[in-house]
Coordinates of C-alpha atoms in Angstrom, one line a residue:
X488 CA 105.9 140.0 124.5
X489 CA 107.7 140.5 121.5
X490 CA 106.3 137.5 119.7
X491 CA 103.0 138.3 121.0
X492 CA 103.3 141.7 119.0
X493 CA 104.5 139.9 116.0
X494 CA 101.6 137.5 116.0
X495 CA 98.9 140.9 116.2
X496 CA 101.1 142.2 113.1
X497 CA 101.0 138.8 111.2
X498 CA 96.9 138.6 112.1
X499 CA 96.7 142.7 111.2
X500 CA 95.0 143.2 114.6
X501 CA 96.9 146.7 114.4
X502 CA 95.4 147.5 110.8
X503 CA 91.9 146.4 111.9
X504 CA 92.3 148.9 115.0
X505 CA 93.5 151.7 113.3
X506 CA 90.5 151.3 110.7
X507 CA 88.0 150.5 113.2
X508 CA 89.1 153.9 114.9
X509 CA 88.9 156.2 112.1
X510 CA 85.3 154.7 110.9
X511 CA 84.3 155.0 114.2
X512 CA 85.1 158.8 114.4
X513 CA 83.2 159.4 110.8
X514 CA 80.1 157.5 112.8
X515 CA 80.7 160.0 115.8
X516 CA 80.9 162.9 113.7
X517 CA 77.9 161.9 111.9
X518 CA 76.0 161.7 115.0
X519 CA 76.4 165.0 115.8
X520 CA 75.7 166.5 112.2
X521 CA 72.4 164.8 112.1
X522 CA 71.1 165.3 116.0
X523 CA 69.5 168.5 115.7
X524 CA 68.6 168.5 112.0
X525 CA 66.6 165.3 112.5
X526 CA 65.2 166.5 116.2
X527 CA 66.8 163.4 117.3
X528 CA 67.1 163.3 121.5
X529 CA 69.8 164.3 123.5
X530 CA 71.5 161.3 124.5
X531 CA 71.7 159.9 120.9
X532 CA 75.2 160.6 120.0
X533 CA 75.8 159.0 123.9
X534 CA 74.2 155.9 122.6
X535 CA 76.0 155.9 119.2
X536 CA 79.6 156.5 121.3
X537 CA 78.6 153.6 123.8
X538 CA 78.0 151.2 121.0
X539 CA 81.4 152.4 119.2
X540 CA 83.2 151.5 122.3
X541 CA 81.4 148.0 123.1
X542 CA 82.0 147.0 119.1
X543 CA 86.3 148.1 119.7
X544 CA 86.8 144.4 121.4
X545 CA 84.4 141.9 118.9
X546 CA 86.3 143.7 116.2
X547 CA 89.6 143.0 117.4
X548 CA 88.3 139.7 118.3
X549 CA 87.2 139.0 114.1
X550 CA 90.3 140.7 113.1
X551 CA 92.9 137.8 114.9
X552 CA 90.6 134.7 114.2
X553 CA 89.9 136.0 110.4
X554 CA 91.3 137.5 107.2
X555 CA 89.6 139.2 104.3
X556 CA 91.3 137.4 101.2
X557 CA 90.6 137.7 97.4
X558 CA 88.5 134.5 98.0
X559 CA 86.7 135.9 100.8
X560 CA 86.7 135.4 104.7
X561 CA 88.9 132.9 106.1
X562 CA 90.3 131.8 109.0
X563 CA 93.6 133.1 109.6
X564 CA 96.2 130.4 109.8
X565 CA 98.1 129.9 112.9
X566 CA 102.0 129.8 112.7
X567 CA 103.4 126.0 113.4
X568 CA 104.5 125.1 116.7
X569 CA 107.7 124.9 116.3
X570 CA 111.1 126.3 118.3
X571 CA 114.1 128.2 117.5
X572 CA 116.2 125.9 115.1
X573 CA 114.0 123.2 114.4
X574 CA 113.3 121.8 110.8
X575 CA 110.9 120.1 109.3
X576 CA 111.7 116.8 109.6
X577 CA 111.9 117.7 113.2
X578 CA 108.3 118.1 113.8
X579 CA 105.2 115.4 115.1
X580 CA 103.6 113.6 112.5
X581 CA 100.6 115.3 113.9
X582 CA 102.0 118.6 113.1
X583 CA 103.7 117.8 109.6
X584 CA 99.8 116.7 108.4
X585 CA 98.8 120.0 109.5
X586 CA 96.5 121.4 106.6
X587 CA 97.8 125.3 105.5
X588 CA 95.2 127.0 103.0
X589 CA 96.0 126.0 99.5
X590 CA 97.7 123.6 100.3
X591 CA 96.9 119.9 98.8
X592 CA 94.5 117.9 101.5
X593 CA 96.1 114.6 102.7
X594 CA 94.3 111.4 102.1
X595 CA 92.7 109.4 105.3
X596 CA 95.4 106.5 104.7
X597 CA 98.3 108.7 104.9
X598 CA 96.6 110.7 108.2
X599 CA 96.1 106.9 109.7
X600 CA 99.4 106.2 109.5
X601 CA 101.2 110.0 110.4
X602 CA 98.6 109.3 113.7
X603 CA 100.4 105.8 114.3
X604 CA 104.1 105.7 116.4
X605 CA 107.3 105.2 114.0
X606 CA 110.0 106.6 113.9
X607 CA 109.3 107.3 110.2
X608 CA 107.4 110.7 110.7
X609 CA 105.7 111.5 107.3
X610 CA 107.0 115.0 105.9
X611 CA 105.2 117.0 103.4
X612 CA 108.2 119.6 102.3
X613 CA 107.1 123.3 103.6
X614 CA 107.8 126.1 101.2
X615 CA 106.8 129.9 101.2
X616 CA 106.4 132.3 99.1
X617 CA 107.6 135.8 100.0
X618 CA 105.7 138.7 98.1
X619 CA 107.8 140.0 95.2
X620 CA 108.9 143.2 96.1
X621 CA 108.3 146.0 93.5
X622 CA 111.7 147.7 92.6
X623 CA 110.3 150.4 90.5
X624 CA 108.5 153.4 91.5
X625 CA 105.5 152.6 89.5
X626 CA 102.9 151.7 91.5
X627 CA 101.0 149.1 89.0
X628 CA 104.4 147.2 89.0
X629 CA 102.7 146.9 92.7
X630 CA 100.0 145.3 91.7
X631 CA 100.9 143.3 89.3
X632 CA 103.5 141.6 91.6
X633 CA 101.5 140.8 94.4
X634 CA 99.1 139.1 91.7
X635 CA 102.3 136.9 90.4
X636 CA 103.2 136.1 94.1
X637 CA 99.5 134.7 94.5
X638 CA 99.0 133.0 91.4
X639 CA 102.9 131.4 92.5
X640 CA 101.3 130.4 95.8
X641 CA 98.1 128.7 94.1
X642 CA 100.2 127.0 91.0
X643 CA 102.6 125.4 93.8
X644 CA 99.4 123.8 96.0
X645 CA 98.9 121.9 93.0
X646 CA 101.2 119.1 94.3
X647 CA 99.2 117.9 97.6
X648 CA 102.8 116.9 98.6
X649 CA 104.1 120.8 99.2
X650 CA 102.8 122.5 102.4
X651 CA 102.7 126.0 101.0
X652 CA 102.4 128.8 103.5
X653 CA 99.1 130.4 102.9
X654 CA 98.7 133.9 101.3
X655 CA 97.9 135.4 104.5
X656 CA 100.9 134.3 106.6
X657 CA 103.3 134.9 103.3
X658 CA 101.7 138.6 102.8
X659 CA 102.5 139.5 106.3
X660 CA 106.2 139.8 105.7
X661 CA 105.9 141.9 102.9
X662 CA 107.8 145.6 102.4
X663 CA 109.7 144.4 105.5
X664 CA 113.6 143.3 105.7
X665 CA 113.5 139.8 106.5
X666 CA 115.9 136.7 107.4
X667 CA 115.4 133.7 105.8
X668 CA 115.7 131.4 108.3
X669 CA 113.9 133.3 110.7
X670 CA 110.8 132.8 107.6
X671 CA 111.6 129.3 107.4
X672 CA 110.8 128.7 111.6
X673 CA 108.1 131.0 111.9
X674 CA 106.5 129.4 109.0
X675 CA 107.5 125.4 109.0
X676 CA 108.9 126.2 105.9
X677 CA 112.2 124.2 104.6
X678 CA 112.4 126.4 101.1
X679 CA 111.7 130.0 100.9
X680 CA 110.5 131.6 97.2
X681 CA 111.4 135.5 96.7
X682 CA 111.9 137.5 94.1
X683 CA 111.6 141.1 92.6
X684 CA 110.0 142.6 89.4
X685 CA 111.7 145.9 87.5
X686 CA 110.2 147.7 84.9
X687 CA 113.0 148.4 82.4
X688 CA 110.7 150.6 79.0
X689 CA 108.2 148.1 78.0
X690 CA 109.5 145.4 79.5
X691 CA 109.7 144.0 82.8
X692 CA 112.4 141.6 84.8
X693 CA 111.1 139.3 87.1
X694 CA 113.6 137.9 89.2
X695 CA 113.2 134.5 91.6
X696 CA 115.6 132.4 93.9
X697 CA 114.5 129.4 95.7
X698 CA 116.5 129.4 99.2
X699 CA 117.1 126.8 101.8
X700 CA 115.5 128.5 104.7
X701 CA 117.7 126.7 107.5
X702 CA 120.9 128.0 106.1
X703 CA 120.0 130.7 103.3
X704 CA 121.8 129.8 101.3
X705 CA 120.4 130.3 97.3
X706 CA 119.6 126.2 95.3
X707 CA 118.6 128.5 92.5
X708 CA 117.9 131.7 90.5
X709 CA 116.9 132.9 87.5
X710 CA 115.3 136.1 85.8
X711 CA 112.8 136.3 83.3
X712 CA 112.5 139.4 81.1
X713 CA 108.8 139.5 79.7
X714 CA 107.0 142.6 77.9
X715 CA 104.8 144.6 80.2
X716 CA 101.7 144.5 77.9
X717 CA 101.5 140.5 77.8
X718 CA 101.9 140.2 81.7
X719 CA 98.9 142.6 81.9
X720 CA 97.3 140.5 79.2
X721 CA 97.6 137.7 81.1
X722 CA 101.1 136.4 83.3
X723 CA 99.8 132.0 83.5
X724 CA 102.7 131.3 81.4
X725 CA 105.3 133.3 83.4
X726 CA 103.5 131.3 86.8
X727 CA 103.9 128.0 85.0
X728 CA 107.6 128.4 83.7
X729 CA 108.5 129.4 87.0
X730 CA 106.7 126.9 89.2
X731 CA 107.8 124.3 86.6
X732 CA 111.4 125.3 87.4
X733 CA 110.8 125.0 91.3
X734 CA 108.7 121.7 91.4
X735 CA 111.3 120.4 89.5
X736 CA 114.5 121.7 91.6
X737 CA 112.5 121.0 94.9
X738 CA 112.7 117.4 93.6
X739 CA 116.3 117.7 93.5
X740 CA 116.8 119.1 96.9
X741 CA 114.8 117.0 98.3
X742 CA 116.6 114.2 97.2
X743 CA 120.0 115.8 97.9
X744 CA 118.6 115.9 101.4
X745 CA 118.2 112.0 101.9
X746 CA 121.1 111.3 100.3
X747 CA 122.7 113.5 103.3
X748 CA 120.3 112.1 106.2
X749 CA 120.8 109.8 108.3
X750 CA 119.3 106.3 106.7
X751 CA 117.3 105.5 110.2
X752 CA 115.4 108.8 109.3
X753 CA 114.6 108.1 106.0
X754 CA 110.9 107.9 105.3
X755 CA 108.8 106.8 102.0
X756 CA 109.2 110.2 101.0
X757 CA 112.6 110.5 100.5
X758 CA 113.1 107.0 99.2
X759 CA 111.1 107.8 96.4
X760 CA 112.9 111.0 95.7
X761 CA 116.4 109.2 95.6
X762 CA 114.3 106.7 93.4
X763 CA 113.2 109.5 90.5
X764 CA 116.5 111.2 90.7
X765 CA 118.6 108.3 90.3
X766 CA 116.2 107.6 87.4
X767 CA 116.6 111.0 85.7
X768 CA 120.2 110.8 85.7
X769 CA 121.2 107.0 84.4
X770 CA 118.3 105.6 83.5
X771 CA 118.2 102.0 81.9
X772 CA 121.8 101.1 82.9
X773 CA 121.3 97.6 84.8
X774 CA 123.1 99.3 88.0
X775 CA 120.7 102.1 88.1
X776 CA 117.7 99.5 87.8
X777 CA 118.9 97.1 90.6
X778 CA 119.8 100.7 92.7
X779 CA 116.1 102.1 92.5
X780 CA 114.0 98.2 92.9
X781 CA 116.3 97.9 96.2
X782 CA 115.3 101.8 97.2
X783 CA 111.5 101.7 96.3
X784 CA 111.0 98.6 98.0
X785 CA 112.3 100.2 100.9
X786 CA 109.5 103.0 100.6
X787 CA 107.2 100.6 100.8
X788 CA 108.3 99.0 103.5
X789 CA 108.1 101.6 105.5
X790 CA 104.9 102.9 104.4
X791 CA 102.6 100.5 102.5
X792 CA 100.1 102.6 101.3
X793 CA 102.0 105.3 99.5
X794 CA 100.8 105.4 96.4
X795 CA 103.7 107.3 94.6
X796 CA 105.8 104.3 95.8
X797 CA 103.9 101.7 94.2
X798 CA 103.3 104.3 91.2
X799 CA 107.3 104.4 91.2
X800 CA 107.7 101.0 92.2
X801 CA 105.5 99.7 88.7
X802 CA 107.5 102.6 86.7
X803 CA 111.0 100.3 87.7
X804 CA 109.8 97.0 87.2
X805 CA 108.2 97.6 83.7
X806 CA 111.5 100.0 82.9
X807 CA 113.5 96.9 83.9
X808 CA 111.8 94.6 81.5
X809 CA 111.6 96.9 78.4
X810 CA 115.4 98.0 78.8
X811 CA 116.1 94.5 79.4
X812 CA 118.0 94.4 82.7
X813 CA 116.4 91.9 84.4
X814 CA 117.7 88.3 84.3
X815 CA 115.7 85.5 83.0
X816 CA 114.1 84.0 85.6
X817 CA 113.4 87.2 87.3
X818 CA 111.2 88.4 84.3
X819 CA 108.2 86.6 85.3
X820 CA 108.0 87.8 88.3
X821 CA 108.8 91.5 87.9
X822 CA 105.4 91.6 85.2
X823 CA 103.5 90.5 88.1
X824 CA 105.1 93.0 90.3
X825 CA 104.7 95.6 87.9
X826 CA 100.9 95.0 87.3
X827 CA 100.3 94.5 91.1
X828 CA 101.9 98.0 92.2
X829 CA 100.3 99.7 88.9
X830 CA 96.7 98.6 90.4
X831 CA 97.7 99.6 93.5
X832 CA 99.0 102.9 93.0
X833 CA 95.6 103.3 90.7
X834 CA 93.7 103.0 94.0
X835 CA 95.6 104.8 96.3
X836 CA 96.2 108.2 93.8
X837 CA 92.9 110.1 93.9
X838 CA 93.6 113.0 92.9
X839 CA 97.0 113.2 93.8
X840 CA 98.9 114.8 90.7
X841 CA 102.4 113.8 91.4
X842 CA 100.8 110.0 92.0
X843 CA 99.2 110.0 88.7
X844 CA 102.7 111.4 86.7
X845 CA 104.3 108.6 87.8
X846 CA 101.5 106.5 86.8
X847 CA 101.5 108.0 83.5
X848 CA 104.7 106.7 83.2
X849 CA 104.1 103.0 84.7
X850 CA 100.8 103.0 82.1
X851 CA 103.2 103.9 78.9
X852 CA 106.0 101.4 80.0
X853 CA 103.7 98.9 80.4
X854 CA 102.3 99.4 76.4
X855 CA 99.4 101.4 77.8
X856 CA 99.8 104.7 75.3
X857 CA 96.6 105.6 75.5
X858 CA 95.6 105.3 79.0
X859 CA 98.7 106.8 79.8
X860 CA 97.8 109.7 77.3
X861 CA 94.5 110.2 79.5
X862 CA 96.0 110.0 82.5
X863 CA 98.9 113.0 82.0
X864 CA 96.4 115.2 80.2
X865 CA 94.7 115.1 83.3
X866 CA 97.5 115.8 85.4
X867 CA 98.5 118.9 83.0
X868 CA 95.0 120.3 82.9
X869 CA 95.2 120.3 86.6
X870 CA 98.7 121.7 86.5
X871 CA 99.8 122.8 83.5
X872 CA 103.4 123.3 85.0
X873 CA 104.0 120.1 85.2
X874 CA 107.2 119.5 83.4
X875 CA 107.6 115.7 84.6
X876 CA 104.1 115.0 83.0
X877 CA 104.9 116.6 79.4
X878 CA 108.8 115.1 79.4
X879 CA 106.5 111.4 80.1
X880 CA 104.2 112.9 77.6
X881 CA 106.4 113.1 74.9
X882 CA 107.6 109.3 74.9
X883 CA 103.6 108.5 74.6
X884 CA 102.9 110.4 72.0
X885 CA 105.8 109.0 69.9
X886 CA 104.5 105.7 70.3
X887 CA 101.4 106.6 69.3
X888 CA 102.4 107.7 66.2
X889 CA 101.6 112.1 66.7
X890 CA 105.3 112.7 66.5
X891 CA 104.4 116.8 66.0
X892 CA 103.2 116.5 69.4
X893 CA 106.1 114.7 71.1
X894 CA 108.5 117.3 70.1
X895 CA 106.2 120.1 71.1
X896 CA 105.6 118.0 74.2
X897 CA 109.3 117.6 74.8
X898 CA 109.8 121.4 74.0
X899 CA 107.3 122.6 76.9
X900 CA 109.3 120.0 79.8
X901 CA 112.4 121.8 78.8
X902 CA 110.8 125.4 78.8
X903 CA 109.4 124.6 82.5
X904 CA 112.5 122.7 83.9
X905 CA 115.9 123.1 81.7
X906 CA 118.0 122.6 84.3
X907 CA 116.3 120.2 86.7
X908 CA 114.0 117.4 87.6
X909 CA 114.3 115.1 84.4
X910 CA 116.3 117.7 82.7
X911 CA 119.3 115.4 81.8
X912 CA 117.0 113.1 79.9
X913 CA 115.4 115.5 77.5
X914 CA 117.8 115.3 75.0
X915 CA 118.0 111.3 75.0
X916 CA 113.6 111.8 74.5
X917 CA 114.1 114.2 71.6
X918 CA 116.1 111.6 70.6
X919 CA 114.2 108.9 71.3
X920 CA 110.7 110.7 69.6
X921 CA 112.6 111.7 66.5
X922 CA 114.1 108.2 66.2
X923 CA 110.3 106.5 66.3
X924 CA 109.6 109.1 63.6
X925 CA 112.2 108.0 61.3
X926 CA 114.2 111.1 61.3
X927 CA 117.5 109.3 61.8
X928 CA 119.6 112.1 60.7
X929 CA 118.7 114.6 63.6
X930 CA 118.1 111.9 65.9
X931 CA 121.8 110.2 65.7
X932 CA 124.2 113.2 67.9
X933 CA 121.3 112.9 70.8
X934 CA 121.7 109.0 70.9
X935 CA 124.8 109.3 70.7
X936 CA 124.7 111.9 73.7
X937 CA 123.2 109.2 76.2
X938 CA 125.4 107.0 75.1
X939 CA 128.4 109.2 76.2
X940 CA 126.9 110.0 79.5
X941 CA 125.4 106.5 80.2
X942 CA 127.3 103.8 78.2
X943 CA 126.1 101.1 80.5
X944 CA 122.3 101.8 78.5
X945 CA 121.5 98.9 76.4
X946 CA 118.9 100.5 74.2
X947 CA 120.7 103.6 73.6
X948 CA 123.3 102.0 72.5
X949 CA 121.1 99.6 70.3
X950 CA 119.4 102.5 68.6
X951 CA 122.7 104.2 67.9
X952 CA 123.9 101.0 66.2
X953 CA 120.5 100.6 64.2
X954 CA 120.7 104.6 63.3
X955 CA 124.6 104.3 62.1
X956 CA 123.5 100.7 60.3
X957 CA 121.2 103.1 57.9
X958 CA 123.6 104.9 57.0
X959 CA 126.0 102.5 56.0
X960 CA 128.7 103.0 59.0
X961 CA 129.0 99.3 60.0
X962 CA 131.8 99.7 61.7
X963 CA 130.3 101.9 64.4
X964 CA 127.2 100.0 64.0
X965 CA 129.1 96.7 65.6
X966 CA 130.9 98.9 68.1
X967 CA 127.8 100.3 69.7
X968 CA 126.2 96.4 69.9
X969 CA 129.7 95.5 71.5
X970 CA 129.4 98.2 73.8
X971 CA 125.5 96.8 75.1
X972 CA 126.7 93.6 75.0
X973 CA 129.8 94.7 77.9
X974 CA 127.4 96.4 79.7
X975 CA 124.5 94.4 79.4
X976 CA 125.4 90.1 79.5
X977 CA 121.7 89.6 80.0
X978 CA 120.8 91.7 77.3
X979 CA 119.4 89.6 74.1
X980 CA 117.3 91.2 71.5
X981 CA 113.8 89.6 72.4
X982 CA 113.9 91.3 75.5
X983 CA 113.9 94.8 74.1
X984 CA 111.6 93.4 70.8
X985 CA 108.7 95.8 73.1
X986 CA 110.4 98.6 72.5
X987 CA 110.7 98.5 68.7
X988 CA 107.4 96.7 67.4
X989 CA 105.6 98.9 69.5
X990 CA 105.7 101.9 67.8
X991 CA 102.6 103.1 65.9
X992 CA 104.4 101.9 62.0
X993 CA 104.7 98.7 62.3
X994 CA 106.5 98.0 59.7
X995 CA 109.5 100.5 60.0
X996 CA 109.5 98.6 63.8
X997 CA 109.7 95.1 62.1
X998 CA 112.3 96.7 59.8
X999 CA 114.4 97.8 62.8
X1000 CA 114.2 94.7 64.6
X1001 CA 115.2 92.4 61.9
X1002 CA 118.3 95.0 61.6
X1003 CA 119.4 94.8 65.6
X1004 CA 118.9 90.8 65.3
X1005 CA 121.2 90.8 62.1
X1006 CA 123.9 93.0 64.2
X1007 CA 123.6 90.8 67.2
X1008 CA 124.6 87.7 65.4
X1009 CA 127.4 89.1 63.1
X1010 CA 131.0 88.7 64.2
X1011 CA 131.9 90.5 67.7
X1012 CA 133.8 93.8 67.5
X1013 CA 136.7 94.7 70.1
X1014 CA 135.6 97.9 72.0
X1015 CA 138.9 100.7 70.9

């Protein structure tokens, strides 16, 4: 009974009935005002009273099965089927495709194979977003955050791959006290989105955490302090700095999850998130290569037709042969590899966003700037908080020559995620774009920054030596080539030649790669 009563709350079966019952007294008194000044017969306001009472049910009836919405009519979502304590990863792959309004649509492929037994259910990650509760007493604070709760809502169904709670099934918890995990069951949800908005003079405080609903326990906050009059102007950048920030430290949960799960339960999906984040935090080191070919190949195993795998998959191998990891004989055959999964990926994505960042990336890895550059500015008109998209961004536009816009590129990844996603590689493409620009100078202490956190990376530690080498320090020049060479036995300048005689001046790339061959070939120096 009590759940019952919860359900004709959530479906505002009460609010319908309580409106229905005061129109239908303005329709009785009516009645009787206008029955003897129109001569109208006796047993009208009978008639009108009988027709009141037959209408009480079919409006009761519209108001469970459908909700008015700022989009229109829809059909009021039903709540999951799940049971006290369950998760997620805990439901049918029936249920886990279960469209929510807003929420990306699944491709046939995926729905095929969710329909199929394995013990490798497919999981779309449920999040919901709790209204933002107005802590001042004016009431256009009100307004205004109910409008950022749904504009949060529609931002984060962007990526197909989030099943976000519709508006309707979010909406019903708000101005009440709630419990987090008690959200996260009721509404499949794994992550829970609240915040709060306070008007302090002219300026307002938005605050937002992103919980884990199953133990409540906070991944993150933050609080943004805007001026009032530009989030009445207009609040899309607020929306995309904070969705930026969540997409990006949903990544990282999600990963931290399968790095805790059990490895029979791992699915595609979580193979590819230990493949990105293992890629945002030592990329290019030979280790980090070999980790994420073993992991992806393991995604596709299991499923075949995931396109972010073989997006992911074409990302490694072509990041394995411009870093110059592979070995050799393996070369060969990881082009192939990395063309196959490319075309693959290409056929599988659709319009799947996240699919076609990580395409974006494969495309400018493989020497493909400009496809690549048409590929991401799709994916940020789409969803302009897309903070992996512009960090991918930046490297293609410094190839390309529009070095302006790889900083500005660069600048926008680290306004939407600075503390997550591909956060700990921002620094190493500033570096990177301000090194293809010929800015040496500013570019040297971020080199020399990924070198300190990954001095297994060949190429960092190749431009670092090339940057030093213009400025006369030889000394550290040969000390950063000793350094690859440790890390790197398979390392040999041909196999990173892509990487500098790329770049859109081809003679300052010529210039640099006569410069690494000359520090390859002079006298080895013993690491201090």
């Amino acid at each position: 009974m009590k759940k019952l009563f919860a359900e004709l709350r959530r479906r505002h079966v009460f609010r319908v009935a309580g409106i229905y019952a005061l129109v239908s007294w303005l329709l009785a008194q009516a009645a009787v005002l206008v029955e003897a000044p129109l001569s109208l017969p006796p047993w009208f306001d009978t008639l009108v009273l009988i027709l009141l009472l037959l209408g009480f049910p079919l409006a009761m009836v519209l108001g469970w099965a459908f909700d008015l919405t700022p989009d229109g009519v829809k059909r009021t979502e039903p709540l999951p089927a799940t049971h006290p304590g369950a998760d997620a990863s805990q439901l049918s792959p029936s249920d886990a495709f279960k469209e929510k309004p807003g929420a990306g649509a699944v491709d046939d492929a995926a729905i095929a194979t969710a329909s199929a037994p394995s013990k490798h259910a497919i999981i779309r990650p449920g999040i919901a977003v709790l209204p933002f509760a107005n802590m001042s007493t004016d009431p256009e604070i009100e307004h205004l955050a109910d409008g950022l709760t749904e504009d949060l809502i529609t931002m984060l169904s962007a990526n197909r791959h989030l099943s976000v709670a519709a508006r309707t099934s979010s909406f019903a918890y708000k101005g009440q006290p709630v419990d987090i995990r008690a959200v996260g069951e009721a509404l499949g949800a794994l992550y829970v989105v609240e915040g709060s908005l306070r008007k302090t003079g002219q300026d307002v405080r938005v605050t937002v955490q992103f919980i884990e609903a199953q133990s409540g326990s906070h991944i993150w906050a933050r609080k943004f302090d805007e001026p009032l009059a530009a989030l009445y102007g207009s609040s899309d950048d607020l929306i995309e700095r904070i969705a930026g920030a969540l997409f990006a430290q949903l990544i990282w949960a999600e990963a931290e999850r399968a790095e805790h799960a059990p490895p029979a339960s791992l699915g595609a999906w979580e193979y590819c998130q230990r493949v990105s984040t293992r890629i945002s935090h030592a990329a290019g080191s030979v280790k980090t290569q070999r980790f994420t070919i073993t992991e992806i190949e393991k995604a596709l195993a299991i499923e075949p037709d995931s396109g972010i795998a073989h997006a992911l998959a074409s990302w490694v191998y072509n990041a394995a042969i411009l870093n110059g990891t592979c070995e050799d004989d393996e070369q060969a055959s990881y082009v192939a590899r990395a063309k196959q999964h490319l075309k693959r990926a290409r056929e599988l994505a659709q319009d799947d966003l996240l699919c076609l960042t990580y395409i974006g990336g494969a495309e400018n890895f493989a020497g493909m700037q400009e496809r690549a550059l048409h590929t991401l500015q799709h994916v940020i008109a789409r969803n302009p908080a897309s903070a992996d998209a512009w960090y991918i961004l930046c490297q293609v536009y410094a190839y390309l020559g529009r070095h302006d816009e790889a900083i500005a590129a660069i600048d926008r990844a680290s306004e939407l995620a600075p503390e997550a996603g591909f956060a700990p590689m921002h620094g190493w493409y500033r570096g990177l774009a301000l090194f293809l620009a010929g800015d040496y100078q500013t570019a040297r202490p971020l080199l020399a920054q990924k070198v300190l956190e990954t001095p297994e990376y060949g190429y960092a530690n190749i431009l670092c030596a090339i940057s030093e080498d213009t400025f006369g320090n030889n000394d550290a020049a040969s000390k950063y080539i000793a350094r690859a060479k440790e890390h790197n036995p398979q390392l040999r300048p041909h196999k990173v030649a892509g990487m500098l005689l790329t770049q859109a001046d081809k003679d300052k790339g010529a210039r640099e790669y006569a410069t690494l061959e000359r520090l390859w070939n002079a006298p080895v120096t013993v690491l201090a």
